[in-house]
PDB file of C-alpha atoms and ligand atoms in Angstrom:
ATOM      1  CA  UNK A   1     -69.788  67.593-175.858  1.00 97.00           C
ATOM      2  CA  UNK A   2     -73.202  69.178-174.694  1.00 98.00           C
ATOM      3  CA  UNK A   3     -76.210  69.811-176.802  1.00 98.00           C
ATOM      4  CA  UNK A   4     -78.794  72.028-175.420  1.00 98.00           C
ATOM      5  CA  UNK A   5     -81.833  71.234-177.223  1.00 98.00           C
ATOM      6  CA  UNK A   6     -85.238  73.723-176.412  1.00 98.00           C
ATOM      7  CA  UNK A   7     -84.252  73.689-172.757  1.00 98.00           C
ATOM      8  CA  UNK A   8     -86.566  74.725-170.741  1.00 98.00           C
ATOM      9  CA  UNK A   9     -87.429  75.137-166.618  1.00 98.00           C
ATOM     10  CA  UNK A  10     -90.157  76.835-164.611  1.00 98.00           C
ATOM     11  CA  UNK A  11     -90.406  77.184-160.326  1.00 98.00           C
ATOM     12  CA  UNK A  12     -94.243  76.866-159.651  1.00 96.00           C
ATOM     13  CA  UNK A  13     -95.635  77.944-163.265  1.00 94.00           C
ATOM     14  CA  UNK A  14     -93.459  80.854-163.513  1.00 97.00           C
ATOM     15  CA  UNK A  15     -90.592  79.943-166.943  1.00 97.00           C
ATOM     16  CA  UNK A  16     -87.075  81.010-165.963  1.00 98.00           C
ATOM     17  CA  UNK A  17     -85.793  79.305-169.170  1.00 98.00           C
ATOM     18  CA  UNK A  18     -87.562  79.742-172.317  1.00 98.00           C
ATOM     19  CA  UNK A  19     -86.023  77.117-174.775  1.00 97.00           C
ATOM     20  CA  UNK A  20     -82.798  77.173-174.986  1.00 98.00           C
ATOM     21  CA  UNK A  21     -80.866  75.723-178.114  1.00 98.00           C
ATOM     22  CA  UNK A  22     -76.909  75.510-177.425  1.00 98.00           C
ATOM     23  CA  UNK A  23     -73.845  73.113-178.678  1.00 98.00           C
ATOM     24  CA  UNK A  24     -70.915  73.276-176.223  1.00 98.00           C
ATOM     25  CA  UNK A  25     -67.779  71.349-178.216  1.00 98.00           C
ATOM     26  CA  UNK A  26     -65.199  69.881-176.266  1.00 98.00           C
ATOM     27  CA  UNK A  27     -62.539  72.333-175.818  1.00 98.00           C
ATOM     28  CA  UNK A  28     -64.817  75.853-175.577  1.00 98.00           C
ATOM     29  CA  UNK A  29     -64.364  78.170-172.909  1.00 98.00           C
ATOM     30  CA  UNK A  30     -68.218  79.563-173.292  1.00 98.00           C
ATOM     31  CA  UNK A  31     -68.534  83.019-171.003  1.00 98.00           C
ATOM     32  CA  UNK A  32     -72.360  83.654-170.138  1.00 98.00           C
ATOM     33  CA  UNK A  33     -73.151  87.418-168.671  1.00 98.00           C
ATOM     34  CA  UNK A  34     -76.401  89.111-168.294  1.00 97.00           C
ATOM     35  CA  UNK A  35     -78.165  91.067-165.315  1.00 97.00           C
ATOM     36  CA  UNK A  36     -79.515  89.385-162.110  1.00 97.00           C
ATOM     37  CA  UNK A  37     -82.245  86.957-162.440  1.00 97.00           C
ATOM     38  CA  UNK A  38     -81.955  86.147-166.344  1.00 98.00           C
ATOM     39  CA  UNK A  39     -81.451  82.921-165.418  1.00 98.00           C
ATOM     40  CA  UNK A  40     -77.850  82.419-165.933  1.00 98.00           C
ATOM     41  CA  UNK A  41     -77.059  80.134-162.521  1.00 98.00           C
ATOM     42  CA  UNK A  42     -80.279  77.959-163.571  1.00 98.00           C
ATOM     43  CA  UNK A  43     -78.939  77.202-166.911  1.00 98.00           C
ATOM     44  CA  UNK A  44     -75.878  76.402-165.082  1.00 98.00           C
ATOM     45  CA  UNK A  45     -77.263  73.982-162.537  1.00 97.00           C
ATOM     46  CA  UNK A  46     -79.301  72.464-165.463  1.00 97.00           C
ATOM     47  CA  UNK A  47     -76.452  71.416-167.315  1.00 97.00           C
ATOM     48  CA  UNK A  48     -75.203  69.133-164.114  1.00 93.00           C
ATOM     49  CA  UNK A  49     -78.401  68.239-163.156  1.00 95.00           C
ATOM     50  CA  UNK A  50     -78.322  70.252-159.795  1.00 95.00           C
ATOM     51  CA  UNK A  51     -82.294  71.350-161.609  1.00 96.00           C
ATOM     52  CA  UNK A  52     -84.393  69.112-163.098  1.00 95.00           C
ATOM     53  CA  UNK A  53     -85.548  70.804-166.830  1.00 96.00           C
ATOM     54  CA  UNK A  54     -89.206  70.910-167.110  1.00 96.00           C
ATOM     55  CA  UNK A  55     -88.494  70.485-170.729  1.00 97.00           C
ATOM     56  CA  UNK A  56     -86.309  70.010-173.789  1.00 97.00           C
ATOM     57  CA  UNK A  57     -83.311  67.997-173.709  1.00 97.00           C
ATOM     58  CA  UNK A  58     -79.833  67.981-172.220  1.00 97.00           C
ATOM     59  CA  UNK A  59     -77.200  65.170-174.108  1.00 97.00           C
ATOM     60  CA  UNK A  60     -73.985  64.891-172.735  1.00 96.00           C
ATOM     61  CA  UNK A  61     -71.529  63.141-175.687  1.00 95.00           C
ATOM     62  CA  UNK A  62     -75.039  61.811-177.279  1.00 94.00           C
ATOM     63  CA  UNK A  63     -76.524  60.452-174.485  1.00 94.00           C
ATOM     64  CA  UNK A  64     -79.887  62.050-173.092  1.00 95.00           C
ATOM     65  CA  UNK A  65     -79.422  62.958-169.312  1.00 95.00           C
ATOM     66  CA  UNK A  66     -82.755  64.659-168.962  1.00 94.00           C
ATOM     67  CA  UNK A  67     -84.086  60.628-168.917  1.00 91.00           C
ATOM     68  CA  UNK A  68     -85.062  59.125-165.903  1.00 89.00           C
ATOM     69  CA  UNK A  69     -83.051  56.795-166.303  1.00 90.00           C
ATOM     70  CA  UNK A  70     -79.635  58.621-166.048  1.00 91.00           C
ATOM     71  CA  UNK A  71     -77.300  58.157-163.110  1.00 91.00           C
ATOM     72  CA  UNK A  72     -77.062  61.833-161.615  1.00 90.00           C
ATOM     73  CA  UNK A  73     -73.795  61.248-159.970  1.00 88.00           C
ATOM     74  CA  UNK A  74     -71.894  59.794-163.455  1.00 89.00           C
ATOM     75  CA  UNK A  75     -72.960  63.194-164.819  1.00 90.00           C
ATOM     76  CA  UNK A  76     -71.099  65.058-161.943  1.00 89.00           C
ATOM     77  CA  UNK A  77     -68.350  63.023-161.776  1.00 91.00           C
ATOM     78  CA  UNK A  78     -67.684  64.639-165.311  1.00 95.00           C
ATOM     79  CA  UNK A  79     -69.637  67.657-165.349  1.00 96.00           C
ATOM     80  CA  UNK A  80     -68.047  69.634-162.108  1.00 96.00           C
ATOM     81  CA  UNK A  81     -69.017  72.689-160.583  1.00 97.00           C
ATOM     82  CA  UNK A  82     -67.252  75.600-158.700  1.00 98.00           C
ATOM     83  CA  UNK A  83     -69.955  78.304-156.904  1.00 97.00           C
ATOM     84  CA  UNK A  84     -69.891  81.722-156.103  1.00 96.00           C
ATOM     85  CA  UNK A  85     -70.032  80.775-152.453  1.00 97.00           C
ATOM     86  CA  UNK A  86     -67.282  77.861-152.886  1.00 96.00           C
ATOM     87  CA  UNK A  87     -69.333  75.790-150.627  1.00 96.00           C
ATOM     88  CA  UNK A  88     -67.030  73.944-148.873  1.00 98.00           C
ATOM     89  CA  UNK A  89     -67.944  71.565-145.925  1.00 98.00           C
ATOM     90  CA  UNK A  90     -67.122  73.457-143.280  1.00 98.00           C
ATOM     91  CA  UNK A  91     -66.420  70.414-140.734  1.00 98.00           C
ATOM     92  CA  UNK A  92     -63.688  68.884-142.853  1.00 98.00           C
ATOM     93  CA  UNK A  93     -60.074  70.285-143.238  1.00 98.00           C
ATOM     94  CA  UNK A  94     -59.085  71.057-146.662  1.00 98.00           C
ATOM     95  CA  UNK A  95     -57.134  67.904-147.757  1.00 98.00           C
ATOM     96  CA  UNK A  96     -60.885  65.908-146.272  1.00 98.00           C
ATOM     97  CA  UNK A  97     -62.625  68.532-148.780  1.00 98.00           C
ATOM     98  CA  UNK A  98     -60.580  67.608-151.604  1.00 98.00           C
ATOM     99  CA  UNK A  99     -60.510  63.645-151.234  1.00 98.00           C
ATOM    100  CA  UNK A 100     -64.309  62.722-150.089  1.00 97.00           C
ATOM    101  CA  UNK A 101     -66.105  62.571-153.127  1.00 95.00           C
ATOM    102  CA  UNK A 102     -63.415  60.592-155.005  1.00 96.00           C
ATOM    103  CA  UNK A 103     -62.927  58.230-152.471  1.00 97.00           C
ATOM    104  CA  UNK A 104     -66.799  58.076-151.528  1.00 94.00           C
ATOM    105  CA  UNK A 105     -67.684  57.762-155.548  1.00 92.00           C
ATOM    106  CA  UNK A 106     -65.063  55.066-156.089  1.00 93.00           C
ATOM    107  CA  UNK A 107     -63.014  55.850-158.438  1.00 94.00           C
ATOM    108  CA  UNK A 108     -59.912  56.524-156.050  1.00 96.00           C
ATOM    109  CA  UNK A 109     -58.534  54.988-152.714  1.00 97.00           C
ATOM    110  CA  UNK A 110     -57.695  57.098-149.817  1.00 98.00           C
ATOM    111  CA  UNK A 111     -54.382  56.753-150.361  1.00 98.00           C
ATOM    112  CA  UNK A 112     -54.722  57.711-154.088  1.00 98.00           C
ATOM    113  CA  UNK A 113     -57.135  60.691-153.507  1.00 98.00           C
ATOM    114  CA  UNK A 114     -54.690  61.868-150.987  1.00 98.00           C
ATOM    115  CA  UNK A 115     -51.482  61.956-153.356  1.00 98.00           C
ATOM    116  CA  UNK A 116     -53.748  63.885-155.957  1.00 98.00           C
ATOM    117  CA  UNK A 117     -54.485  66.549-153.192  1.00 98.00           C
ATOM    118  CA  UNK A 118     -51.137  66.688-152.293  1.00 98.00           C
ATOM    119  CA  UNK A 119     -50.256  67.077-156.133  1.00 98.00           C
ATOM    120  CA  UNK A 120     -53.708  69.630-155.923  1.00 98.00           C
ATOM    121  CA  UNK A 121     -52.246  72.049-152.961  1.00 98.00           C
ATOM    122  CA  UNK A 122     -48.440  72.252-153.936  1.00 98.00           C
ATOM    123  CA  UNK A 123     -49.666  73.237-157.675  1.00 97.00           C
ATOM    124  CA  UNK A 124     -51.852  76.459-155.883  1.00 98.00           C
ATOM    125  CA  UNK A 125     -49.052  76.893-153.007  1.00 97.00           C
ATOM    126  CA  UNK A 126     -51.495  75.633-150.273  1.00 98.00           C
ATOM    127  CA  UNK A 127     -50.059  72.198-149.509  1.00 98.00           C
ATOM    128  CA  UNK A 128     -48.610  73.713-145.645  1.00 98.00           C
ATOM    129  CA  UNK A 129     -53.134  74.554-145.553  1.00 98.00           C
ATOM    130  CA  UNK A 130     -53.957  71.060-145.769  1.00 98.00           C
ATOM    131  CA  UNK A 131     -55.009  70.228-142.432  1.00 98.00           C
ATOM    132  CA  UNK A 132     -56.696  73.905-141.638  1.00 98.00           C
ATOM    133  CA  UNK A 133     -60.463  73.962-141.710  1.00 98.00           C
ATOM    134  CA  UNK A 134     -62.131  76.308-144.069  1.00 98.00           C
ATOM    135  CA  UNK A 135     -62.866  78.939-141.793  1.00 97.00           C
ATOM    136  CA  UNK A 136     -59.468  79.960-141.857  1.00 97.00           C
ATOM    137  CA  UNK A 137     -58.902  80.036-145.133  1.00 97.00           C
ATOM    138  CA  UNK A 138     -59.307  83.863-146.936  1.00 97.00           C
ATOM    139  CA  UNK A 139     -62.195  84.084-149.530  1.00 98.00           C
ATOM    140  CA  UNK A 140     -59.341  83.816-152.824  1.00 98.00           C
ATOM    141  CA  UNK A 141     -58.046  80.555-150.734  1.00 98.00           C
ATOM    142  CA  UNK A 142     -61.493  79.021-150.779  1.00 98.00           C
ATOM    143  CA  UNK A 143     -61.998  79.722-154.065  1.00 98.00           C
ATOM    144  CA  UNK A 144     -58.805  77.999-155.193  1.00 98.00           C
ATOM    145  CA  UNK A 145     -59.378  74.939-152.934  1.00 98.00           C
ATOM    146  CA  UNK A 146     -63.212  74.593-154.472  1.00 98.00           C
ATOM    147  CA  UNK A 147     -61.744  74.709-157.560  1.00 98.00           C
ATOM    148  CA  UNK A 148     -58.872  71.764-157.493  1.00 98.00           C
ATOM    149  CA  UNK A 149     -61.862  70.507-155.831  1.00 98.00           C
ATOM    150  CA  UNK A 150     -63.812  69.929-158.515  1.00 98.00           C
ATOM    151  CA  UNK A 151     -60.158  69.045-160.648  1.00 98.00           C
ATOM    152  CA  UNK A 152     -59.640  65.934-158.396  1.00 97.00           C
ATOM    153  CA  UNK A 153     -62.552  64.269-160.140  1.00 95.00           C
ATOM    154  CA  UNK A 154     -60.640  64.285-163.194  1.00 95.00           C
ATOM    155  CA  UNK A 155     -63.745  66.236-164.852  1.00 96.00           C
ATOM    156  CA  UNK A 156     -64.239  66.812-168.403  1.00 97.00           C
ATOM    157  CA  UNK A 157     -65.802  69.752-167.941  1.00 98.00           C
ATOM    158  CA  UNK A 158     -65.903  72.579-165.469  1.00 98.00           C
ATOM    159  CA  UNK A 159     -69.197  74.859-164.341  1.00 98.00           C
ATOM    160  CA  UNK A 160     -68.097  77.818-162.722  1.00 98.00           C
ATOM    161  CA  UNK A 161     -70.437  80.603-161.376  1.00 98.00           C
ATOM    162  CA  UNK A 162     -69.643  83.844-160.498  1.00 98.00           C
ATOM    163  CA  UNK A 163     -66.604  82.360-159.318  1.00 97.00           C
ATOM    164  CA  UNK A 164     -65.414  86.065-158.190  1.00 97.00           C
ATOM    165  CA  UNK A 165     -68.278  87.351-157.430  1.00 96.00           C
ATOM    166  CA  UNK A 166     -68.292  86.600-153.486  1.00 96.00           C
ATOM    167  CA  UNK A 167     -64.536  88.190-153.463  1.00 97.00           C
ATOM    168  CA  UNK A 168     -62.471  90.962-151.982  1.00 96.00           C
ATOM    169  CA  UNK A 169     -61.376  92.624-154.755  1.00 95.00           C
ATOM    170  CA  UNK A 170     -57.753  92.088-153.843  1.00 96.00           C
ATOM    171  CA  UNK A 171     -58.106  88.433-154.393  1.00 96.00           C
ATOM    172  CA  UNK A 172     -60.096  88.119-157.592  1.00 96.00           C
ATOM    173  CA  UNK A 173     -56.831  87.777-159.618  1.00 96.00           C
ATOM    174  CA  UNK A 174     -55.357  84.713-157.806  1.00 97.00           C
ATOM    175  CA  UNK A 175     -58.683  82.687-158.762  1.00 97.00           C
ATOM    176  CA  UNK A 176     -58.917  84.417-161.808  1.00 97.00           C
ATOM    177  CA  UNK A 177     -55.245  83.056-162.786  1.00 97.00           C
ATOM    178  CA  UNK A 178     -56.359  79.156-161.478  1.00 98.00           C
ATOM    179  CA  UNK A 179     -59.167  79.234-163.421  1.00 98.00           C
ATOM    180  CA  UNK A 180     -57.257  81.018-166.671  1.00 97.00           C
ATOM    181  CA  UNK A 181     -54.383  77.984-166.292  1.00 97.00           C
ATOM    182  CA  UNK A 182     -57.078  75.205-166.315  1.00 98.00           C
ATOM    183  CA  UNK A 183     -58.815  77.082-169.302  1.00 97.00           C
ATOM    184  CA  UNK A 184     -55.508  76.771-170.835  1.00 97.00           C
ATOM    185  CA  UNK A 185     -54.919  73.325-169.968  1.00 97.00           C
ATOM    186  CA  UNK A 186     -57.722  72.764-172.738  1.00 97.00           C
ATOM    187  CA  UNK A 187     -60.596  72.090-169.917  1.00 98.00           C
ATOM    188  CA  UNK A 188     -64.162  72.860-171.180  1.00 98.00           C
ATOM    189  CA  UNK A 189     -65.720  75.463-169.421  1.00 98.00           C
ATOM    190  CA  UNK A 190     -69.008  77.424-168.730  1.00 98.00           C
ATOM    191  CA  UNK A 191     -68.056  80.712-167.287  1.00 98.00           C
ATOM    192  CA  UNK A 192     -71.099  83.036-166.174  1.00 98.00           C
ATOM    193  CA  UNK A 193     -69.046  85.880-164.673  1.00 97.00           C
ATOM    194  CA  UNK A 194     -69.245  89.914-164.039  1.00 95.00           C
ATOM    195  CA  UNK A 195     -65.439  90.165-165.110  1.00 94.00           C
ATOM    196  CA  UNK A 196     -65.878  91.320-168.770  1.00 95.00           C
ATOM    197  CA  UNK A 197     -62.104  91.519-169.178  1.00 95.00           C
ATOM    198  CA  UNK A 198     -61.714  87.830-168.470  1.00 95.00           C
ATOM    199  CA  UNK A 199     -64.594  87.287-170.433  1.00 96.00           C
ATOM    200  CA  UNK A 200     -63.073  89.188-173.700  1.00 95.00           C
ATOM    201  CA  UNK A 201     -59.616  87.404-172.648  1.00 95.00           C
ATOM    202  CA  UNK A 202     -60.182  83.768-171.917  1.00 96.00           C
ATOM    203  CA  UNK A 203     -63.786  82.790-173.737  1.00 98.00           C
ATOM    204  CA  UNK A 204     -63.586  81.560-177.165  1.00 98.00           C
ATOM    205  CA  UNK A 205     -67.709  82.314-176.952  1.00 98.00           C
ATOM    206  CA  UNK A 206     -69.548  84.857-175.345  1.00 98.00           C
ATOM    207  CA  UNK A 207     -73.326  84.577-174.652  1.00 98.00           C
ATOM    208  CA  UNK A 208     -75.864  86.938-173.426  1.00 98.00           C
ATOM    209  CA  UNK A 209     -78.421  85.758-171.689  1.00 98.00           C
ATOM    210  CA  UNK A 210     -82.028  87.801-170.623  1.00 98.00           C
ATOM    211  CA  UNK A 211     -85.390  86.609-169.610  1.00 97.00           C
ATOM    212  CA  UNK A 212     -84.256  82.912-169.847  1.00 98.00           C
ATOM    213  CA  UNK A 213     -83.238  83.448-173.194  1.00 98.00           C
ATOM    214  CA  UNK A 214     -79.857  83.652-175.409  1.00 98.00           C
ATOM    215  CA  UNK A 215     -80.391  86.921-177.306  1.00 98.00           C
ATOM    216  CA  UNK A 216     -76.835  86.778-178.383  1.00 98.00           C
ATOM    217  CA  UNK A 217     -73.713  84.989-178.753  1.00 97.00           C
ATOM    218  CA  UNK A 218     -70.269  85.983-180.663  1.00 98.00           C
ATOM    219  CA  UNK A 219     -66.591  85.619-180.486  1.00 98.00           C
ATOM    220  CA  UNK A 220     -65.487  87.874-177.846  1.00 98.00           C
ATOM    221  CA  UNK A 221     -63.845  90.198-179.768  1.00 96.00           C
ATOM    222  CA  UNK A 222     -67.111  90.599-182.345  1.00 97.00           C
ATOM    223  CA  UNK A 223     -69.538  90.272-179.068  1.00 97.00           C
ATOM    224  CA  UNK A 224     -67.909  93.207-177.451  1.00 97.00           C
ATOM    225  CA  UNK A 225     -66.882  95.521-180.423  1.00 96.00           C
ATOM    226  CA  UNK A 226     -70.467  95.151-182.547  1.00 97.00           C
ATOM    227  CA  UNK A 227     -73.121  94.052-180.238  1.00 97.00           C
ATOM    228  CA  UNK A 228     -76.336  93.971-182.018  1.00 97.00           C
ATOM    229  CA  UNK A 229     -79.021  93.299-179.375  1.00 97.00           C
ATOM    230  CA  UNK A 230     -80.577  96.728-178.048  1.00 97.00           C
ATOM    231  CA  UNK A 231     -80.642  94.764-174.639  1.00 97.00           C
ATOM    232  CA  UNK A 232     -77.060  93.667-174.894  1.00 97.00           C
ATOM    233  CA  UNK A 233     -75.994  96.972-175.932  1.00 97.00           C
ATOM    234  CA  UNK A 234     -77.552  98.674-172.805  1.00 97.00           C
ATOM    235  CA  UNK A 235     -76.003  95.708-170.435  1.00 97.00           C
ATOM    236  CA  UNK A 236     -72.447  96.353-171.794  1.00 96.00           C
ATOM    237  CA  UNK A 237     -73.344 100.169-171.483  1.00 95.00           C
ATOM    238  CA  UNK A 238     -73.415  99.742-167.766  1.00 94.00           C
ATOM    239  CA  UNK A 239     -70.746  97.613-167.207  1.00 90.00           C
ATOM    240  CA  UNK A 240     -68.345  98.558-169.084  1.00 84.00           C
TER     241      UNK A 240
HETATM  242  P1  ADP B   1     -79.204  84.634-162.523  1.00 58.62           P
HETATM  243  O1  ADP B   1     -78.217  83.586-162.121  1.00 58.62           O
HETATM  244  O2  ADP B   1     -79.100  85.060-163.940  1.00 58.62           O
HETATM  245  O3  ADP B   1     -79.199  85.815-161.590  1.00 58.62           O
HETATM  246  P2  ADP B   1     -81.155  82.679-161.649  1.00 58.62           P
HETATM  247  O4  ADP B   1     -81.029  81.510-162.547  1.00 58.62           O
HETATM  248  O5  ADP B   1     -80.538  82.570-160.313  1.00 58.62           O
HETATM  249  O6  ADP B   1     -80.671  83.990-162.400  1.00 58.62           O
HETATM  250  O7  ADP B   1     -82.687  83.002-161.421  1.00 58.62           O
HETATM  251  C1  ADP B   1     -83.585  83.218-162.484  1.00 58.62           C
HETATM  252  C2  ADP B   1     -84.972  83.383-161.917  1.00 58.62           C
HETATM  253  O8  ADP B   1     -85.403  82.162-161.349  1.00 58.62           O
HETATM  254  C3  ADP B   1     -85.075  84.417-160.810  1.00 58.62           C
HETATM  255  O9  ADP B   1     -86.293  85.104-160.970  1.00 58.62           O
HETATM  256  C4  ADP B   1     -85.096  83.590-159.555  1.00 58.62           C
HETATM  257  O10 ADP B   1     -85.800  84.237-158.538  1.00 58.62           O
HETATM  258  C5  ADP B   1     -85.801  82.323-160.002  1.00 58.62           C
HETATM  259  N1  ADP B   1     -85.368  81.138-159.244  1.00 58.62           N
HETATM  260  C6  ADP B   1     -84.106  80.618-159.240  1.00 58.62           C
HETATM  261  N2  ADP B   1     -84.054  79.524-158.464  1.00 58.62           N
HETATM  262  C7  ADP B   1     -85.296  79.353-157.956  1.00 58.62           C
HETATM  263  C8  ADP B   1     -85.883  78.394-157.078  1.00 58.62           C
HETATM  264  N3  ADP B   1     -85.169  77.371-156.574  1.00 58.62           N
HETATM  265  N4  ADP B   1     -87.185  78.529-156.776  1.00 58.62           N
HETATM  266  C9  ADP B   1     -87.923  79.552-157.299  1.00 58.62           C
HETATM  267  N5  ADP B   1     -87.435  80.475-158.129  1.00 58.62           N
HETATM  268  C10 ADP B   1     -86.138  80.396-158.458  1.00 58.62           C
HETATM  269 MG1   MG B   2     -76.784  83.564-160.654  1.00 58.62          MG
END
């Protein structure tokens, strides 16, 4: 579905990624860990064009979208995202949230968009929220709402980073459990996340990522048991 081909991107001169080489098939749930500022949320925002690579290529399903000639927004229509802030517009309600970029893209009426966010709420229990700005929401609501979010697209695959990351520890299980059910709904997913445990649970890959660089990638079950990397090895060390 996505082949990473010597990827690379630099801020001012200085190389964040160094070449990365990946295949994501339809169907994977990858997992990407690995500490602060190896560049996992750039790779991320690569992949939907939220960064522009300063090299290497990026197809989506064969086509090149590193070209100049690709239309950014087709890619995110089917390439969605979910952040570790949720980033919701504050000034809209929820139900507004979930329906403007459909209906503003296209590819659904109001009325349409509207009976998928209904459809979007009742399936998370937060239909009766529909009309309640963000700010009211708690941080595990937000979460869920940026997430069916990015489902009312109709994506083909999901981006999520750190989705937990900005949580109250009490509420990391309710997103968790969204984002396991769409997993199992056979979405493709890129997961960089802190929560090893979902990690070894829901990935069907696991990659480690330092200095802009994949040192290693496994099945979970291999990736945690045998790492091999002497930089991996310390990482899970700590965190585990
Ligand atoms: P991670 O998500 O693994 O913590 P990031 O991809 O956020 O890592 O960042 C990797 C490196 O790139 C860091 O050194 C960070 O400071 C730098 N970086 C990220 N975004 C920018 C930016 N927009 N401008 C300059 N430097 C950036
Ligand atoms: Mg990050």
């Amino acid at each position: 579905m996505i082949e990473i081909k010597d990827l690379s991107k630099e801020f001012q001169g200085v190389p964040v990624l160094r070449g990365i080489n990946e295949t994501i098939r339809q169907g994977e749930k990858v997992a990407i860990i690995g500490p602060s500022g190896s560049g996992k949320s750039t790779f991320l925002r690569c992949l939907n064009l939220l960064e522009k690579p300063t090299g290497g290529q990026i197809l989506y399903k064969g086509q090149d979208i590193t070209a100049k000639s690709t239309d950014i927004n087709a890619v995110r229509r089917h390439v969605g995202m979910v952040f570790q802030h949720f980033n919701l517009f504050p000034h809209l309600t929820v139900r507004q949230n979930i329906t403007l970029a459909p209906v503003q893209l296209k590819l659904q009426t109001q009325d349409e968009a509207d009976a998928k966010a209904e459809t979007l709420l009742r399936r998370i229990g937060l239909w009766d929220r529909a009309d309640t700005y963000p700010s009211r929401l708690s941080g595990g609501q937000k979460q869920r709402i940026a997430i069916v979010r990015a489902l009312s697209m109709d994506p083909e695959v999901l981006l999520f980073d750190e989705p937990t990351s900005a949580l109250d520890p009490e509420m990391v299980g309710e997103v968790l459990d969204l984002i396991r059910e769409v997993a199992e709904e056979g979405m493709t997913m890129v997961i960089v996340t802190h929560e090893m445990g979902f990690a070894r649970e829901v990935a069907t890959r696991v990659l480690f990522m330092d200095e802009g660089q994949v040192m290693e990638q496994n099945a979970p079950a291999d990736f945690f048991a045998h790492p091999q990397n002497a930089r991996l090895q310390a990482f899970l060390s700590k965190v585990l």
